[in-house]
XYZ file of C-alpha atoms in Angstrom:
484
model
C 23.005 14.597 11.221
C 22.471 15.685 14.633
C 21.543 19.577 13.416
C 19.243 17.919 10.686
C 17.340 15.781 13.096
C 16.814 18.800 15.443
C 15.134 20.876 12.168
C 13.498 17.827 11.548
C 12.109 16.253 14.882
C 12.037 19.371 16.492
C 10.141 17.771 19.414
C 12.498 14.351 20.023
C 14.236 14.363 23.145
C 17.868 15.215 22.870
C 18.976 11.702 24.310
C 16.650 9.827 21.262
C 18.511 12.567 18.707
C 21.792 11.433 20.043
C 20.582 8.154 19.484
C 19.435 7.952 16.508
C 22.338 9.927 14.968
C 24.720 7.079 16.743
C 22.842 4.574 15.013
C 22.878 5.696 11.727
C 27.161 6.462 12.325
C 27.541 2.701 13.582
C 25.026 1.787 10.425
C 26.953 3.475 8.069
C 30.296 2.352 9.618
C 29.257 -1.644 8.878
C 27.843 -0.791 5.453
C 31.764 0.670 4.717
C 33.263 -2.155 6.392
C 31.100 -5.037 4.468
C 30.053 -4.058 1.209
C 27.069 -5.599 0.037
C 27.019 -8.159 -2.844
C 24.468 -7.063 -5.922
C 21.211 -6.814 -3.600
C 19.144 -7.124 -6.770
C 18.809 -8.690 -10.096
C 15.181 -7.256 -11.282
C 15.308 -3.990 -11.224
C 18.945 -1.413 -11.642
C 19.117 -0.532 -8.223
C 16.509 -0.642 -4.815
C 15.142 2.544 -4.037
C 15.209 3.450 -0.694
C 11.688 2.694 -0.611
C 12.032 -1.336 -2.003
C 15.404 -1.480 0.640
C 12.844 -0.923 3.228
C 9.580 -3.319 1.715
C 12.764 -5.327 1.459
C 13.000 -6.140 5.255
C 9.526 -6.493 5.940
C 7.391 -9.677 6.060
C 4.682 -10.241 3.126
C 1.770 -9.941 5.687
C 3.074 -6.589 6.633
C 3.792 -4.929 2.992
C 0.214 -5.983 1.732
C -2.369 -3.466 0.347
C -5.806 -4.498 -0.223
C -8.598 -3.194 -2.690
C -12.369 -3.711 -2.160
C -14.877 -3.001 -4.751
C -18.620 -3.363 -3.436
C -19.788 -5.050 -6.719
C -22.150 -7.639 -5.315
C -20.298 -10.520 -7.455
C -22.408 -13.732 -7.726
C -19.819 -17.319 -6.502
C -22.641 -19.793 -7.751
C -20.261 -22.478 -9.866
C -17.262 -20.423 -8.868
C -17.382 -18.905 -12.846
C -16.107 -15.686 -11.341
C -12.748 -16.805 -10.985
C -11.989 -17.502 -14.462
C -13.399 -13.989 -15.427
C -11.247 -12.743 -12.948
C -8.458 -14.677 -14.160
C -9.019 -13.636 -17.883
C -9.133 -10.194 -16.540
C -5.906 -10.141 -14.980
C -4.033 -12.169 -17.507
C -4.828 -9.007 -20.306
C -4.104 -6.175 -17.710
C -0.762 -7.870 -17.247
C 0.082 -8.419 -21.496
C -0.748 -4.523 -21.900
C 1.382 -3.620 -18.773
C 4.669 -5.203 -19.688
C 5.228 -2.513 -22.224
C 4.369 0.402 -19.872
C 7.838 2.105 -18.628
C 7.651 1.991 -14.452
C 10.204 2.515 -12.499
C 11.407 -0.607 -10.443
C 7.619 -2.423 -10.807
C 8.496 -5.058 -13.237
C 5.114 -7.565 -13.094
C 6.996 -10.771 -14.750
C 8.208 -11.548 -11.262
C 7.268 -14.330 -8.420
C 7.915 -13.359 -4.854
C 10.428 -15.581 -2.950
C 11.043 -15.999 0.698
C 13.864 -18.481 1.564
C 16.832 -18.478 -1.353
C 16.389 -15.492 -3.009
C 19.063 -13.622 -4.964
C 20.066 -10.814 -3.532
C 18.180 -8.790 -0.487
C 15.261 -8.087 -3.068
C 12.287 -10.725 -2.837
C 11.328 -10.324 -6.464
C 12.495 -13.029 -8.786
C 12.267 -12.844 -12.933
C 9.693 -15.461 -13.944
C 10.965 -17.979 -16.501
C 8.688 -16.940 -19.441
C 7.364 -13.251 -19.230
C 4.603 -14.064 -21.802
C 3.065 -16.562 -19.507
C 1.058 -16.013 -16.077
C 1.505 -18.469 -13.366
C -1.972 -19.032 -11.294
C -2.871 -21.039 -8.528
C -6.924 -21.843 -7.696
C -8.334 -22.791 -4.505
C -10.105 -26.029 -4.224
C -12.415 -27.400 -1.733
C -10.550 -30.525 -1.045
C -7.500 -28.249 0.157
C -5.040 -28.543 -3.182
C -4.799 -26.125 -5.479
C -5.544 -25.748 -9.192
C -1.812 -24.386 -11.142
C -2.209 -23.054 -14.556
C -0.100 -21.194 -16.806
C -2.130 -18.525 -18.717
C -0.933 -18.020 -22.274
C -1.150 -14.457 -23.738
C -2.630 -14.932 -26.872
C -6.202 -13.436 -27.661
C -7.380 -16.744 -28.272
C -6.419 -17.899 -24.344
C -7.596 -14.775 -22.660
C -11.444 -15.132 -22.808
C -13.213 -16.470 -20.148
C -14.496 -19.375 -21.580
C -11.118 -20.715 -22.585
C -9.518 -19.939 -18.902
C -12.753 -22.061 -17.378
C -11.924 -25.013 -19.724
C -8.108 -24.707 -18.910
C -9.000 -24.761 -15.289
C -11.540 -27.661 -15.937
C -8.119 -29.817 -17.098
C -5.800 -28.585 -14.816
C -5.593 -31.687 -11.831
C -5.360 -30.623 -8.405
C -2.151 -30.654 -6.753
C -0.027 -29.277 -3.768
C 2.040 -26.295 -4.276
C 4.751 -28.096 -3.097
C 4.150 -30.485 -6.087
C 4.493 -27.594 -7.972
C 7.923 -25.571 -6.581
C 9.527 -28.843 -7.230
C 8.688 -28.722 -11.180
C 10.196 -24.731 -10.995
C 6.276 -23.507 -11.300
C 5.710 -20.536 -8.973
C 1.988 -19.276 -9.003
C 2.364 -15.158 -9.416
C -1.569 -14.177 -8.831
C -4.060 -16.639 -6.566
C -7.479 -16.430 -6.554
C -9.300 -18.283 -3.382
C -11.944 -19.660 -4.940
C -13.205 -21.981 -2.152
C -12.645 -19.119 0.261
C -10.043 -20.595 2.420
C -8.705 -17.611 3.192
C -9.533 -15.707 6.410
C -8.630 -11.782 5.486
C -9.244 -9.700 2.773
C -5.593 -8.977 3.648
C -3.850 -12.110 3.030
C -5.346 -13.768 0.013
C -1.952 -13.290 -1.704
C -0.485 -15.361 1.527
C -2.030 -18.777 0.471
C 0.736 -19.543 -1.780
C 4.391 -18.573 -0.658
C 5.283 -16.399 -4.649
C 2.102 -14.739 -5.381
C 2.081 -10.660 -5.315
C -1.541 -10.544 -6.229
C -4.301 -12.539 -4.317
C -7.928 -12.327 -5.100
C -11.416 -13.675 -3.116
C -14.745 -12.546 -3.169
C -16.640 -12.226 0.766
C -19.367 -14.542 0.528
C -21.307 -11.727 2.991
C -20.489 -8.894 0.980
C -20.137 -9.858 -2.428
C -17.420 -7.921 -2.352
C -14.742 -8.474 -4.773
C -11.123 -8.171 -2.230
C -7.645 -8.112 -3.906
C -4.261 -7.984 -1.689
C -1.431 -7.269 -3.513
C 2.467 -7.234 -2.594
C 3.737 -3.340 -2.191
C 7.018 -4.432 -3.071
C 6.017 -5.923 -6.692
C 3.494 -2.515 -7.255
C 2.611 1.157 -5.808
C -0.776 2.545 -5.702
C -1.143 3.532 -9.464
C -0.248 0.214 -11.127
C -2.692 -1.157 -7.829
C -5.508 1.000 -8.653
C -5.300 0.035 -12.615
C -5.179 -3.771 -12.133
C -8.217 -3.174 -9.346
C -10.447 -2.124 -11.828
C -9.634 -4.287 -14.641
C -10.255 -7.111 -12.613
C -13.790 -6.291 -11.893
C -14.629 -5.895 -15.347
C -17.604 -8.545 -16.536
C -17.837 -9.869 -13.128
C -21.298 -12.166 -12.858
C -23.064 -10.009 -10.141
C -26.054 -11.084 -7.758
C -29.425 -10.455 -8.668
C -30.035 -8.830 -5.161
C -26.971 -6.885 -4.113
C -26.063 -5.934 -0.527
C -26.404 -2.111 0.218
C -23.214 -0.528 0.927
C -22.536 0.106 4.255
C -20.216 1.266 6.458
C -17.940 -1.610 7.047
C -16.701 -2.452 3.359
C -15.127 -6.254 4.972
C -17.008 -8.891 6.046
C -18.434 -9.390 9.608
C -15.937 -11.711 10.630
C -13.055 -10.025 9.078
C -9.979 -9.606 11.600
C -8.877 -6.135 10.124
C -11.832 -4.386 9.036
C -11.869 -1.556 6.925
C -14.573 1.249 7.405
C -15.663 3.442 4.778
C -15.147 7.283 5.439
C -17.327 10.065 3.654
C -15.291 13.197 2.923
C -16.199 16.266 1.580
C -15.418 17.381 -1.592
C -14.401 20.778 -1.013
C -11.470 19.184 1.034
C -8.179 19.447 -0.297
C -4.789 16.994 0.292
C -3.279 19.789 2.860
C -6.287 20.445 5.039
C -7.068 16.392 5.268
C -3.721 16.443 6.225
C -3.851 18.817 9.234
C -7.758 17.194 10.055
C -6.183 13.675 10.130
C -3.395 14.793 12.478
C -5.666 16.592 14.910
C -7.905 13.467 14.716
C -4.729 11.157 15.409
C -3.697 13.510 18.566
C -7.212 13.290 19.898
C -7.701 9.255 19.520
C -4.302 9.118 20.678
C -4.200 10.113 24.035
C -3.018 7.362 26.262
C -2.798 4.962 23.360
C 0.653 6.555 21.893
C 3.935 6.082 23.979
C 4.665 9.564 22.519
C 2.708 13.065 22.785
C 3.802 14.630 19.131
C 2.411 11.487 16.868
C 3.529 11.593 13.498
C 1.896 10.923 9.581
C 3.935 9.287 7.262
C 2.177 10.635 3.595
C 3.434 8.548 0.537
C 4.856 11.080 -2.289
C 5.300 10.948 -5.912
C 8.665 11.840 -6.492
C 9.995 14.990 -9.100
C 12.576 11.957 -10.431
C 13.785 10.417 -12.938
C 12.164 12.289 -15.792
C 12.662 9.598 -18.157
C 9.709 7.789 -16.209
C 5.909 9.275 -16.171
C 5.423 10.546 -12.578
C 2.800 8.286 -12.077
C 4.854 5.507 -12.201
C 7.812 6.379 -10.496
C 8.164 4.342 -6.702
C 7.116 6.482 -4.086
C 8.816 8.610 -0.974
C 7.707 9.023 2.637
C 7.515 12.200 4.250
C 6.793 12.239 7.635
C 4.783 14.726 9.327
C 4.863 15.470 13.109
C 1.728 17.035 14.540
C 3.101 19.822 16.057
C 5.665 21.957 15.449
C 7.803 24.382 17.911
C 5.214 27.051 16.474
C 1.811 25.524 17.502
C -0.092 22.634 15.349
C 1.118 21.803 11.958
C -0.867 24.179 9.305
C -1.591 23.707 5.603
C 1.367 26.158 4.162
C 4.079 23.570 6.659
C 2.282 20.515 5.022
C 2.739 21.694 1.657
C 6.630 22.731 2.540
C 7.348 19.232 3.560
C 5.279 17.328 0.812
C 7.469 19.600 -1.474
C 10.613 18.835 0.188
C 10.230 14.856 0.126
C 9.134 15.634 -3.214
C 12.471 16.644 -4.261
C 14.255 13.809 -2.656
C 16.923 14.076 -0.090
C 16.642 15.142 3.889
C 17.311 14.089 6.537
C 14.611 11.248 6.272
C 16.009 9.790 3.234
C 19.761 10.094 4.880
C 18.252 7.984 7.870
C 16.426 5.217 5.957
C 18.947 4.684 3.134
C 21.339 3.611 5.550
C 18.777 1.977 8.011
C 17.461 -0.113 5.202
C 21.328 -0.459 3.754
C 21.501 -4.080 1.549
C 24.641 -4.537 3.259
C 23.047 -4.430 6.740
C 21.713 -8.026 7.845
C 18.228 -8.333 7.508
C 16.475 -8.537 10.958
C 18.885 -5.351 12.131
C 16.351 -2.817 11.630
C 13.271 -4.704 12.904
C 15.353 -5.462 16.026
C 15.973 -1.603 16.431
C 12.672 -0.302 15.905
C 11.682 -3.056 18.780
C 14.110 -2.236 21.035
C 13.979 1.626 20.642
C 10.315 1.203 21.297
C 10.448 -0.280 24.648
C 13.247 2.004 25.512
C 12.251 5.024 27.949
C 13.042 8.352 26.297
C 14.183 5.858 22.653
C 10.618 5.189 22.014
C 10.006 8.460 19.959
C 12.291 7.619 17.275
C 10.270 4.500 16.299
C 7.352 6.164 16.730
C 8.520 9.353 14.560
C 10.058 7.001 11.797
C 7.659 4.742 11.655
C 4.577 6.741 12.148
C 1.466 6.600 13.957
C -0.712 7.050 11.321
C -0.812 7.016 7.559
C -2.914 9.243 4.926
C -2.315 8.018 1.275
C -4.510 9.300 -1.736
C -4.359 8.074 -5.366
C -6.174 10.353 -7.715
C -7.816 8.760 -11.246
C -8.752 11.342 -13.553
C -11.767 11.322 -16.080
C -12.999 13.276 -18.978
C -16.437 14.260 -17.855
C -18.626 14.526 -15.393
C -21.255 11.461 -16.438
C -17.909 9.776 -16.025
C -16.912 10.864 -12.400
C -21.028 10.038 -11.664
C -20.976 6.729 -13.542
C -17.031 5.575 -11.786
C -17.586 2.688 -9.998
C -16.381 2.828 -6.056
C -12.599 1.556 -5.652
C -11.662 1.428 -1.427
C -7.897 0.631 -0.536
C -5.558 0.309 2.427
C -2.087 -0.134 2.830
C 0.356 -1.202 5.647
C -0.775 0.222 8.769
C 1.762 1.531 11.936
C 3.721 -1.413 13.552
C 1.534 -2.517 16.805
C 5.514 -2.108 18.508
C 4.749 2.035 18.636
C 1.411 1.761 20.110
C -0.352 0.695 16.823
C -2.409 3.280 14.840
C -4.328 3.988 11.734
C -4.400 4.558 7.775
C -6.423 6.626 5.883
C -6.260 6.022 2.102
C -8.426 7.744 -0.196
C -9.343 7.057 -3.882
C -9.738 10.738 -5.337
C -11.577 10.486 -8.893
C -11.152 14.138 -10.314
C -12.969 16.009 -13.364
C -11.186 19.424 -14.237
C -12.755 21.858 -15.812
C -12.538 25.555 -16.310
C -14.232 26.572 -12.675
C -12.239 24.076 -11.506
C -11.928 20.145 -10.215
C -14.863 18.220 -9.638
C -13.975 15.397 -7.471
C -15.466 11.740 -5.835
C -13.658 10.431 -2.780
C -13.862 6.731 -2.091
C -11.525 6.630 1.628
C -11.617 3.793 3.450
C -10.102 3.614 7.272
C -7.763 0.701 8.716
C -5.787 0.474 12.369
C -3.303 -1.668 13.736
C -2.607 -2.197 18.113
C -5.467 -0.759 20.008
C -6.923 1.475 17.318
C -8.238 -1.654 15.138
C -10.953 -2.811 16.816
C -14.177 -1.740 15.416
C -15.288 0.697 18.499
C -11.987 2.716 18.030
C -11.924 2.656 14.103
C -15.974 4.642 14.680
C -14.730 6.753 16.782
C -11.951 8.059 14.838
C -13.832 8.540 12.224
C -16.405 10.771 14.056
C -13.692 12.850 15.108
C -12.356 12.724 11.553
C -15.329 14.013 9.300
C -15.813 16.259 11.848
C -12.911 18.077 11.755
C -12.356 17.109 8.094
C -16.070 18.882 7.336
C -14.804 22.382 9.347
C -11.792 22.512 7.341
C -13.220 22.137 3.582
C -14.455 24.577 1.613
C -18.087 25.078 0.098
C -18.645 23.583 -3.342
C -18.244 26.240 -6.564
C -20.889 26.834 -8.766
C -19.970 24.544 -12.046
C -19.701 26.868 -15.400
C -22.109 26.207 -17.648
């Protein structure tokens, strides 16, 4: 472990090395002493992805999708579009073959089976939802999946009978809302709509300055494919204002707590140079904010396994990426080596986290090590290499033309930003919408920017993102010619 951490981490102190591989010995020492019971009963076994969502709060293992659509709230019809939207994006997913994101799930907190949050809903051919109301309570329904229930008409009149009640009112009758939609906009975050009721994994509102239409969604339950899908069926047949905001470059409201800001790339720009541009631009913010001076990028990859599963839907690795290396700064041809090796599972990384993030470790043992390596002298790199300082995630849609790629409406997300315990940070997540064709890929980027500690506030999100398109604009390449 010791030899791999020094290939790996090149620049960690020896005394955090030594640490870390002591750790991981005493880790691995408890998980053969006290085996852990069955840590799941929804999906075969927890990648080591889920054993890690697994330990971490709700708030902190949200993403978030915002689609500037201009939606219209007057008599709150929206919702039961939305609603009738979401109901037939989840009856055609339940055939679809993912690995580990079963959707006929609610999300527990407190007496769960298992380590894993997810529970099996009673009935997978109904959807549990829970509607804001103005008075406070909250409107429960259970969505049928029959044509015949799925328009919006008949979800308004269901919702027009349904009484409102208190969700505790409705755990004690076994009924655990799985999607919420904050219709009186009682909700402060674009972040934590899914956080009004304690089982939702999907949580939608609409910013009354925006219009924008703002889902959160549970990591755990989905990754960014299944995300990006059930974003943009949502939005379908939404009533939109007659007037609609212009797009600018905040995509959240003004008194949103997170903000996101939108990011213009260039399209000549490819997944390996935004790479290397993002972790120059995270060195450069990062001075004095970072308790280390090598800050790291944790990139989300699609793994090469299980074949029996497309790729797109297979649960995702982390590799992480340190900025330099003992050669100089970290260049396209080493981002591509270590993309490829996370890729193909294993490494030291993997070693490290699947016995971190063990079932048969207690819960709160790797959030109290990441906190107390980080306010340890010479200990505080290994949080901040593990955990990251930054993230850069990119889902790419593909389309058969190019009126299509023109016509694709905009789809922003974000994802979990780096803990505020290793100085904070940012993510970069970027929706790539690609047309291939025989001169090669035409592409759209939609990449919206989010930070966490002292790179969240508005002042610091603008000025990474100068530094960003700057560097990302001398790294790209000039447009081809399209064929005719």
């Amino acid at each position: 472990m010791h030899s791999a951490l020094t290939h790996q981490f090149p620049h960690l102190h020896p005394v955090a090395r030594q640490a870390i591989s002591g750790l991981v010995r005493c880790c691995d020492g408890w998980r053969r002493l006290f085996p852990a019971r069955r840590p799941t009963h929804v999906v075969p076994a927890l990648t080591t992805w889920e054993q890690f969502l697994s330990t971490e709060p709700r708030s902190r293992r949200a993403m978030v999708t915002v689609q500037p659509l201009g939606v219209d709230l007057e008599g709150g019809f929206w919702a039961a579009v939305l609603l009738a939207n979401v109901a037939r994006w989840y009856r055609g997913s339940l055939g679809v073959r993912r690995q580990n994101q079963p959707l006929d799930v609610w999300v527990a907190r407190l007496g769960r089976e298992g380590t894993d949050a997810r529970q099996r809903a009673p009935d997978p051919e109904v959807l549990t939802a829970a509607v804001t109301c103005e008075d406070g309570g909250f409107q429960v329904v259970r969505l049928s999946l029959e044509d015949a229930a799925l328009t919006p008409g008949a979800v308004a009149a269901l919702l027009a009978r349904a009484p409102v009640r208190s969700l505790a009112e409705s755990r004690r009758e076994g009924v655990f809302p799985q999607v919420v939609v904050d219709r009186a906009a009682r909700g402060a975050s674009a972040w934590a709509s899914h956080l009004l009721t304690s089982s939702a994994w999907l949580g939608a509102r609409v910013d009354a300055a925006t219009g924008a239409l703002e889902l959160s969604i549970d990591h755990l339950v989905m990754d960014g494919t299944a995300m990006a899908e059930l974003s943009l069926a949502a939005s379908v047949g939404l009533p939109r204002r007659a007037d609609p905001a212009e797009l600018g470059d905040w995509l959240t409201g003004p008194d949103e707590p997170s903000p996101v800001l939108r990011v213009e790339l260039p399209e000549g720009l490819d997944f390996r140079n935004l790479t290397c541009a993002m972790l120059q631009a995270v060195r450069r913010a990062g001075e004095g904010v970072f308790p280390v001076d090598n800050p790291t990028l944790l990139v989300p990859v699609l793994p090469s396994s299980p074949h029996t599963v497309a790729r797109k839907w297979r649960r995702i690795g982390i590799a992480v990426i340190p900025s330099r290396t003992r050669l100089g700064p970290m260049t396209p041809t080493h981002v591509a080596h270590l993309l490829e090796q996370t890729r193909r599972g294993g490494g030291v990384l993997e070693d490290i986290f699947a016995t971190l993030y063990a079932p048969a470790l207690p819960w709160w043992m790797p959030s109290l090590t990441t906190h107390g390596f980080a306010f340890t002298p010479l200990l505080r790199q290994v949080p901040a290499a593990l955990g990251g300082n930054a993230l850069l995630s990119k889902i790419t849609l593909e389309v058969d033309d190019d009126d299509a790629l023109a016509r694709h409406p905009a789809l922003f997300f974000n994802t979990m930003r780096p803990l505020c315990a290793v100085g904070g940070g940012v993510a970069l997540c970027v929706t790539e919408v690609l047309h291939a064709t025989p001169s090669g890929a035409r592409k759209r980027f939609f990449a919206a920017l989010a930070g966490s500690g002292a790179l969240g506030t508005r002042a610091r999100l603008l000025a990474f993102r100068d530094v960003l398109v700057a560097e990302a604009l001398r790294r790209s390449r000039p447009a081809r010619p399209m064929l005719p």
